[in-house]
Amino acid sequence: TQLLEQSPQFLSIQEGENLTVYCNSSSVFSSLQWYRQEPGEGPVLLVTVVTGGEVKKLKRLTFQFGDARKDSSLHITAAQPGDTGLYLCAGALYYGGSQGNLIFGKGTKLSVKP
Amino acid sequence: DAGVIQSPRHEVTEMGQEVTLRCKPISGHDYLFWYRQTMMRGLELLIYFNNNVPIDDSGMPEDRFSAKMPNASFSTLKIQPSEPRDSAVYFCASSPDRGIQNYGYTFGSGTRLTVV
């Protein structure tokens, strides 16, 4: 059973389109991170969100942490071919005041065609 | 900074052989993590170290896997004997803390292991 479910698994869009990918769980996370991974490379951290309801923007990328800290979304505006990659969410489970290790979802594979 | 350095980048070996993967973390990072990535299971934490001491190895699949960190600048993951189901990309990552709220993890480029 995957603690963090990411959807969709695959997404292929044209340059200029907007998109949203999701990261969902039935568990509460003390914090959640988004990474982007390109072929043949390791994941690279994009953002960390720690407060329920928090919204962070990174140029054309908008990240949101759900109010209940069980889910998150990543929205990309006007996607570009350079956005192509595997987007991974990773969460630290909340254990009544303490934090567990980082757990990764399987990712959304995004392809942006010119 | 050169980042997290892993070697080799690719390894092809025969079933039953010993495989050793190597990692040099970023200087000053007290935490080192070993992950395995497959299409089926995604990224799985195998083991992590804090100040060279193994803290949690509950993700190590079985006794064929072992990891060491003899000093702050070097870690190894060994598989002996290797099996075809061990084929995956193995990542090493480091962080100045547990990476949960502040710095995140810095990953190496990975070692793609193929066991035939």
PDB file of C-alpha atoms in Angstrom:
ATOM      1  CA  THR A   1       0.000   0.000   0.000  1.00  0.00           C
ATOM      2  CA  GLN A   2       1.361   3.377  -1.037  1.00  0.00           C
ATOM      3  CA  LEU A   3       1.032   5.975   1.739  1.00  0.00           C
ATOM      4  CA  LEU A   4       1.290   8.831  -0.731  1.00  0.00           C
ATOM      5  CA  GLU A   5      -0.781   8.483  -3.900  1.00  0.00           C
ATOM      6  CA  GLN A   6       0.117  10.735  -6.783  1.00  0.00           C
ATOM      7  CA  SER A   7      -2.149  11.441  -9.735  1.00  0.00           C
ATOM      8  CA  PRO A   8      -2.127  11.335 -12.597  1.00  0.00           C
ATOM      9  CA  GLN A   9       0.695   8.853 -13.126  1.00  0.00           C
ATOM     10  CA  PHE A  10       1.385  10.215 -16.611  1.00  0.00           C
ATOM     11  CA  LEU A  11       0.561  13.554 -18.193  1.00  0.00           C
ATOM     12  CA  SER A  12       1.370  14.680 -21.712  1.00  0.00           C
ATOM     13  CA  ILE A  13       0.486  18.245 -22.693  1.00  0.00           C
ATOM     14  CA  GLN A  14       1.351  20.953 -25.196  1.00  0.00           C
ATOM     15  CA  GLU A  15       3.565  23.899 -24.408  1.00  0.00           C
ATOM     16  CA  GLY A  16       1.558  26.771 -22.934  1.00  0.00           C
ATOM     17  CA  GLU A  17      -1.088  24.649 -21.221  1.00  0.00           C
ATOM     18  CA  ASN A  18      -1.779  24.688 -17.494  1.00  0.00           C
ATOM     19  CA  LEU A  19      -1.766  21.566 -15.351  1.00  0.00           C
ATOM     20  CA  THR A  20      -2.261  20.361 -11.798  1.00  0.00           C
ATOM     21  CA  VAL A  21      -0.868  17.223 -10.204  1.00  0.00           C
ATOM     22  CA  TYR A  22      -1.982  15.822  -6.888  1.00  0.00           C
ATOM     23  CA  CYS A  23      -0.511  14.078  -3.894  1.00  0.00           C
ATOM     24  CA  ASN A  24      -2.999  12.444  -1.512  1.00  0.00           C
ATOM     25  CA  SER A  25      -2.931  10.388   1.657  1.00  0.00           C
ATOM     26  CA  SER A  26      -5.181   9.303   4.492  1.00  0.00           C
ATOM     27  CA  SER A  27      -2.341  10.093   6.912  1.00  0.00           C
ATOM     28  CA  VAL A  28      -1.343  13.423   8.403  1.00  0.00           C
ATOM     29  CA  PHE A  29       2.068  14.816   7.487  1.00  0.00           C
ATOM     30  CA  SER A  30       4.086  17.289   9.506  1.00  0.00           C
ATOM     31  CA  SER A  31       5.588  18.616   6.285  1.00  0.00           C
ATOM     32  CA  LEU A  32       5.582  17.832   2.609  1.00  0.00           C
ATOM     33  CA  GLN A  33       8.150  18.359  -0.117  1.00  0.00           C
ATOM     34  CA  TRP A  34       8.053  18.358  -3.906  1.00  0.00           C
ATOM     35  CA  TYR A  35      10.976  17.181  -6.017  1.00  0.00           C
ATOM     36  CA  ARG A  36      11.596  17.089  -9.761  1.00  0.00           C
ATOM     37  CA  GLN A  37      13.637  14.302 -11.306  1.00  0.00           C
ATOM     38  CA  GLU A  38      15.061  14.323 -14.813  1.00  0.00           C
ATOM     39  CA  PRO A  39      16.066  11.120 -16.638  1.00  0.00           C
ATOM     40  CA  GLY A  40      19.380   9.741 -15.406  1.00  0.00           C
ATOM     41  CA  GLU A  41      19.547  12.111 -12.447  1.00  0.00           C
ATOM     42  CA  GLY A  42      18.490  12.203  -8.830  1.00  0.00           C
ATOM     43  CA  PRO A  43      15.460  14.158  -7.553  1.00  0.00           C
ATOM     44  CA  VAL A  44      15.979  17.873  -6.907  1.00  0.00           C
ATOM     45  CA  LEU A  45      14.062  19.660  -4.163  1.00  0.00           C
ATOM     46  CA  LEU A  46      11.588  22.301  -5.381  1.00  0.00           C
ATOM     47  CA  VAL A  47       9.760  23.331  -2.211  1.00  0.00           C
ATOM     48  CA  THR A  48       8.849  22.400   1.365  1.00  0.00           C
ATOM     49  CA  VAL A  49       5.427  23.205   2.853  1.00  0.00           C
ATOM     50  CA  VAL A  50       4.848  22.854   6.583  1.00  0.00           C
ATOM     51  CA  THR A  51       1.614  24.652   7.513  1.00  0.00           C
ATOM     52  CA  GLY A  52      -1.889  23.423   6.663  1.00  0.00           C
ATOM     53  CA  GLY A  53      -3.341  25.643   3.949  1.00  0.00           C
ATOM     54  CA  GLU A  54       0.059  27.026   3.006  1.00  0.00           C
ATOM     55  CA  VAL A  55       0.571  28.205  -0.573  1.00  0.00           C
ATOM     56  CA  LYS A  56       4.032  28.741  -2.059  1.00  0.00           C
ATOM     57  CA  LYS A  57       4.904  30.079  -5.481  1.00  0.00           C
ATOM     58  CA  LEU A  58       8.053  29.424  -7.422  1.00  0.00           C
ATOM     59  CA  LYS A  59       7.826  31.366 -10.717  1.00  0.00           C
ATOM     60  CA  ARG A  60       5.171  29.461 -12.743  1.00  0.00           C
ATOM     61  CA  LEU A  61       4.798  26.727 -10.104  1.00  0.00           C
ATOM     62  CA  THR A  62       2.253  26.995  -7.265  1.00  0.00           C
ATOM     63  CA  PHE A  63       2.305  24.521  -4.401  1.00  0.00           C
ATOM     64  CA  GLN A  64      -0.479  24.061  -1.881  1.00  0.00           C
ATOM     65  CA  PHE A  65      -0.623  22.036   1.331  1.00  0.00           C
ATOM     66  CA  GLY A  66      -4.114  20.892   2.323  1.00  0.00           C
ATOM     67  CA  ASP A  67      -5.738  22.331   5.450  1.00  0.00           C
ATOM     68  CA  ALA A  68      -5.703  18.914   7.132  1.00  0.00           C
ATOM     69  CA  ARG A  69      -2.076  18.296   6.028  1.00  0.00           C
ATOM     70  CA  LYS A  70      -3.084  15.091   4.230  1.00  0.00           C
ATOM     71  CA  ASP A  71      -2.736  16.271   0.651  1.00  0.00           C
ATOM     72  CA  SER A  72      -0.928  18.667  -1.633  1.00  0.00           C
ATOM     73  CA  SER A  73      -1.091  19.938  -5.184  1.00  0.00           C
ATOM     74  CA  LEU A  74       1.313  21.385  -7.697  1.00  0.00           C
ATOM     75  CA  HIS A  75      -0.022  23.711 -10.375  1.00  0.00           C
ATOM     76  CA  ILE A  76       2.078  24.747 -13.367  1.00  0.00           C
ATOM     77  CA  THR A  77       1.027  27.725 -15.453  1.00  0.00           C
ATOM     78  CA  ALA A  78       1.984  27.947 -19.128  1.00  0.00           C
ATOM     79  CA  ALA A  79       4.045  24.760 -19.121  1.00  0.00           C
ATOM     80  CA  GLN A  80       7.300  24.713 -21.054  1.00  0.00           C
ATOM     81  CA  PRO A  81       9.330  21.777 -22.439  1.00  0.00           C
ATOM     82  CA  GLY A  82      11.875  22.417 -19.688  1.00  0.00           C
ATOM     83  CA  ASP A  83       9.204  21.414 -17.133  1.00  0.00           C
ATOM     84  CA  THR A  84       9.338  17.838 -18.433  1.00  0.00           C
ATOM     85  CA  GLY A  85      10.278  15.360 -15.739  1.00  0.00           C
ATOM     86  CA  LEU A  86       9.075  13.167 -12.895  1.00  0.00           C
ATOM     87  CA  TYR A  87       7.436  15.145 -10.078  1.00  0.00           C
ATOM     88  CA  LEU A  88       7.653  13.465  -6.698  1.00  0.00           C
ATOM     89  CA  CYS A  89       5.956  14.413  -3.476  1.00  0.00           C
ATOM     90  CA  ALA A  90       7.502  13.335  -0.194  1.00  0.00           C
ATOM     91  CA  GLY A  91       6.050  13.627   3.278  1.00  0.00           C
ATOM     92  CA  ALA A  92       7.210  13.242   6.844  1.00  0.00           C
ATOM     93  CA  LEU A  93       4.527  11.416   8.816  1.00  0.00           C
ATOM     94  CA  TYR A  94       3.258  13.096  11.953  1.00  0.00           C
ATOM     95  CA  TYR A  95       3.445  10.888  15.032  1.00  0.00           C
ATOM     96  CA  GLY A  96       1.791  12.876  17.769  1.00  0.00           C
ATOM     97  CA  GLY A  97       4.409  15.573  18.025  1.00  0.00           C
ATOM     98  CA  SER A  98       7.344  13.796  16.440  1.00  0.00           C
ATOM     99  CA  GLN A  99       8.284  13.243  12.826  1.00  0.00           C
ATOM    100  CA  GLY A 100       8.984  10.083  10.908  1.00  0.00           C
ATOM    101  CA  ASN A 101      11.238   9.589   7.948  1.00  0.00           C
ATOM    102  CA  LEU A 102      10.501  11.072   4.546  1.00  0.00           C
ATOM    103  CA  ILE A 103       8.204   8.866   2.428  1.00  0.00           C
ATOM    104  CA  PHE A 104       8.023   9.340  -1.342  1.00  0.00           C
ATOM    105  CA  GLY A 105       5.104   8.925  -3.719  1.00  0.00           C
ATOM    106  CA  LYS A 106       5.699   7.155  -7.044  1.00  0.00           C
ATOM    107  CA  GLY A 107       5.499  10.389  -8.958  1.00  0.00           C
ATOM    108  CA  THR A 108       3.765  12.008 -11.924  1.00  0.00           C
ATOM    109  CA  LYS A 109       5.656  11.762 -15.187  1.00  0.00           C
ATOM    110  CA  LEU A 110       5.087  15.008 -17.099  1.00  0.00           C
ATOM    111  CA  SER A 111       5.894  15.491 -20.760  1.00  0.00           C
ATOM    112  CA  VAL A 112       5.525  18.954 -22.291  1.00  0.00           C
ATOM    113  CA  LYS A 113       5.663  18.970 -26.070  1.00  0.00           C
ATOM    114  CA  PRO A 114       6.783  22.047 -28.023  1.00  0.00           C
TER     115      PRO A 114
ATOM    116  CA  ASP B   1      30.384  22.188  -4.003  1.00  0.00           C
ATOM    117  CA  ALA B   2      30.490  19.029  -6.122  1.00  0.00           C
ATOM    118  CA  GLY B   3      27.259  17.678  -4.671  1.00  0.00           C
ATOM    119  CA  VAL B   4      26.672  14.079  -3.676  1.00  0.00           C
ATOM    120  CA  ILE B   5      28.945  11.804  -5.697  1.00  0.00           C
ATOM    121  CA  GLN B   6      28.039   8.213  -6.445  1.00  0.00           C
ATOM    122  CA  SER B   7      30.015   5.538  -8.213  1.00  0.00           C
ATOM    123  CA  PRO B   8      29.777   3.666 -10.418  1.00  0.00           C
ATOM    124  CA  ARG B   9      27.023   5.245 -12.562  1.00  0.00           C
ATOM    125  CA  HIS B  10      26.208   1.895 -14.129  1.00  0.00           C
ATOM    126  CA  GLU B  11      26.914  -1.624 -12.947  1.00  0.00           C
ATOM    127  CA  VAL B  12      26.094  -4.852 -14.748  1.00  0.00           C
ATOM    128  CA  THR B  13      26.855  -8.020 -12.870  1.00  0.00           C
ATOM    129  CA  GLU B  14      25.983 -11.677 -12.883  1.00  0.00           C
ATOM    130  CA  MET B  15      23.681 -13.243 -10.346  1.00  0.00           C
ATOM    131  CA  GLY B  16      25.588 -14.370  -7.283  1.00  0.00           C
ATOM    132  CA  GLN B  17      28.327 -11.773  -7.553  1.00  0.00           C
ATOM    133  CA  GLU B  18      29.087  -9.178  -4.909  1.00  0.00           C
ATOM    134  CA  VAL B  19      28.242  -5.573  -5.748  1.00  0.00           C
ATOM    135  CA  THR B  20      29.519  -2.499  -3.926  1.00  0.00           C
ATOM    136  CA  LEU B  21      28.025   0.935  -4.465  1.00  0.00           C
ATOM    137  CA  ARG B  22      29.837   4.020  -3.221  1.00  0.00           C
ATOM    138  CA  CYS B  23      28.768   7.453  -2.043  1.00  0.00           C
ATOM    139  CA  LYS B  24      30.511  10.659  -1.020  1.00  0.00           C
ATOM    140  CA  PRO B  25      28.076  13.028   0.717  1.00  0.00           C
ATOM    141  CA  ILE B  26      28.280  16.794   0.780  1.00  0.00           C
ATOM    142  CA  SER B  27      30.808  17.983   3.324  1.00  0.00           C
ATOM    143  CA  GLY B  28      29.113  19.094   6.533  1.00  0.00           C
ATOM    144  CA  HIS B  29      25.952  17.074   5.965  1.00  0.00           C
ATOM    145  CA  ASP B  30      25.360  14.926   9.048  1.00  0.00           C
ATOM    146  CA  TYR B  31      22.692  12.686   7.507  1.00  0.00           C
ATOM    147  CA  LEU B  32      23.172  10.163   4.720  1.00  0.00           C
ATOM    148  CA  PHE B  33      20.383   8.147   3.142  1.00  0.00           C
ATOM    149  CA  TRP B  34      20.377   5.180   0.758  1.00  0.00           C
ATOM    150  CA  TYR B  35      17.317   4.782  -1.493  1.00  0.00           C
ATOM    151  CA  ARG B  36      16.321   2.299  -4.169  1.00  0.00           C
ATOM    152  CA  GLN B  37      14.065   3.320  -7.075  1.00  0.00           C
ATOM    153  CA  THR B  38      12.045   0.981  -9.277  1.00  0.00           C
ATOM    154  CA  MET B  39       9.052   1.526 -11.524  1.00  0.00           C
ATOM    155  CA  MET B  40       6.919  -0.774  -9.397  1.00  0.00           C
ATOM    156  CA  ARG B  41       7.752   0.541  -5.941  1.00  0.00           C
ATOM    157  CA  GLY B  42       9.089   4.042  -6.523  1.00  0.00           C
ATOM    158  CA  LEU B  43      11.705   5.411  -4.109  1.00  0.00           C
ATOM    159  CA  GLU B  44      12.220   3.255  -1.029  1.00  0.00           C
ATOM    160  CA  LEU B  45      14.407   4.190   1.915  1.00  0.00           C
ATOM    161  CA  LEU B  46      16.868   1.400   2.665  1.00  0.00           C
ATOM    162  CA  ILE B  47      18.922   2.851   5.518  1.00  0.00           C
ATOM    163  CA  TYR B  48      20.076   6.160   6.923  1.00  0.00           C
ATOM    164  CA  PHE B  49      23.026   7.319   9.001  1.00  0.00           C
ATOM    165  CA  ASN B  50      23.457  10.213  11.398  1.00  0.00           C
ATOM    166  CA  ASN B  51      27.046  11.224  12.138  1.00  0.00           C
ATOM    167  CA  ASN B  52      28.244   7.952  10.573  1.00  0.00           C
ATOM    168  CA  VAL B  53      26.028   5.815  12.827  1.00  0.00           C
ATOM    169  CA  PRO B  54      23.255   3.689  11.254  1.00  0.00           C
ATOM    170  CA  ILE B  55      19.952   4.865  12.726  1.00  0.00           C
ATOM    171  CA  ASP B  56      17.256   2.990  10.821  1.00  0.00           C
ATOM    172  CA  ASP B  57      17.916  -0.006   8.583  1.00  0.00           C
ATOM    173  CA  SER B  58      14.367  -1.353   8.586  1.00  0.00           C
ATOM    174  CA  GLY B  59      14.143  -0.808   4.834  1.00  0.00           C
ATOM    175  CA  MET B  60      17.028  -3.104   4.001  1.00  0.00           C
ATOM    176  CA  PRO B  61      15.370  -5.958   2.101  1.00  0.00           C
ATOM    177  CA  GLU B  62      17.304  -8.848   3.610  1.00  0.00           C
ATOM    178  CA  ASP B  63      20.627  -9.960   4.970  1.00  0.00           C
ATOM    179  CA  ARG B  64      22.190  -9.854   1.529  1.00  0.00           C
ATOM    180  CA  PHE B  65      22.254  -6.065   1.855  1.00  0.00           C
ATOM    181  CA  SER B  66      24.665  -4.236   4.131  1.00  0.00           C
ATOM    182  CA  ALA B  67      25.746  -0.605   4.445  1.00  0.00           C
ATOM    183  CA  LYS B  68      28.647   1.078   6.169  1.00  0.00           C
ATOM    184  CA  MET B  69      29.819   4.603   6.795  1.00  0.00           C
ATOM    185  CA  PRO B  70      33.412   4.414   8.047  1.00  0.00           C
ATOM    186  CA  ASN B  71      33.809   8.208   8.055  1.00  0.00           C
ATOM    187  CA  ALA B  72      31.905  11.401   7.328  1.00  0.00           C
ATOM    188  CA  SER B  73      32.910  11.476   3.682  1.00  0.00           C
ATOM    189  CA  PHE B  74      32.262   7.927   2.515  1.00  0.00           C
ATOM    190  CA  SER B  75      29.561   5.275   2.575  1.00  0.00           C
ATOM    191  CA  THR B  76      29.076   1.942   0.843  1.00  0.00           C
ATOM    192  CA  LEU B  77      26.082  -0.245   0.092  1.00  0.00           C
ATOM    193  CA  LYS B  78      26.968  -3.872  -0.539  1.00  0.00           C
ATOM    194  CA  ILE B  79      24.842  -6.646  -1.986  1.00  0.00           C
ATOM    195  CA  GLN B  80      26.163 -10.173  -1.589  1.00  0.00           C
ATOM    196  CA  PRO B  81      25.091 -12.319  -3.343  1.00  0.00           C
ATOM    197  CA  SER B  82      23.244 -10.237  -5.914  1.00  0.00           C
ATOM    198  CA  GLU B  83      19.996 -11.425  -7.531  1.00  0.00           C
ATOM    199  CA  PRO B  84      18.119 -10.237 -10.640  1.00  0.00           C
ATOM    200  CA  ARG B  85      15.360  -8.721  -8.462  1.00  0.00           C
ATOM    201  CA  ASP B  86      17.972  -6.332  -7.034  1.00  0.00           C
ATOM    202  CA  SER B  87      18.102  -4.558 -10.409  1.00  0.00           C
ATOM    203  CA  ALA B  88      17.152  -0.927  -9.754  1.00  0.00           C
ATOM    204  CA  VAL B  89      18.594   2.558  -9.490  1.00  0.00           C
ATOM    205  CA  TYR B  90      20.235   3.136  -6.128  1.00  0.00           C
ATOM    206  CA  PHE B  91      20.464   6.689  -4.833  1.00  0.00           C
ATOM    207  CA  CYS B  92      22.476   8.194  -2.058  1.00  0.00           C
ATOM    208  CA  ALA B  93      21.300  11.464  -0.529  1.00  0.00           C
ATOM    209  CA  SER B  94      22.635  13.723   2.182  1.00  0.00           C
ATOM    210  CA  SER B  95      21.244  16.532   4.312  1.00  0.00           C
ATOM    211  CA  PRO B  96      22.435  18.817   7.110  1.00  0.00           C
ATOM    212  CA  ASP B  97      19.385  17.742   9.116  1.00  0.00           C
ATOM    213  CA  ARG B  98      16.743  15.041   8.644  1.00  0.00           C
ATOM    214  CA  GLY B  99      15.672  17.088   5.670  1.00  0.00           C
ATOM    215  CA  ILE B 100      12.104  17.182   6.754  1.00  0.00           C
ATOM    216  CA  GLN B 101      11.389  20.837   7.302  1.00  0.00           C
ATOM    217  CA  ASN B 102      14.327  22.823   6.155  1.00  0.00           C
ATOM    218  CA  TYR B 103      16.918  21.737   3.678  1.00  0.00           C
ATOM    219  CA  GLY B 104      15.457  18.691   1.992  1.00  0.00           C
ATOM    220  CA  TYR B 105      17.675  15.995   0.599  1.00  0.00           C
ATOM    221  CA  THR B 106      20.443  16.441  -1.967  1.00  0.00           C
ATOM    222  CA  PHE B 107      20.559  13.348  -4.131  1.00  0.00           C
ATOM    223  CA  GLY B 108      23.406  11.926  -6.142  1.00  0.00           C
ATOM    224  CA  SER B 109      22.948  10.913  -9.764  1.00  0.00           C
ATOM    225  CA  GLY B 110      22.393   7.295  -8.800  1.00  0.00           C
ATOM    226  CA  THR B 111      23.869   3.915  -9.710  1.00  0.00           C
ATOM    227  CA  ARG B 112      21.877   1.889 -12.220  1.00  0.00           C
ATOM    228  CA  LEU B 113      22.374  -1.755 -11.226  1.00  0.00           C
ATOM    229  CA  THR B 114      21.504  -4.596 -13.569  1.00  0.00           C
ATOM    230  CA  VAL B 115      21.875  -8.159 -12.329  1.00  0.00           C
ATOM    231  CA  VAL B 116      21.681 -10.762 -15.101  1.00  0.00           C
TER     232      VAL B 116
END
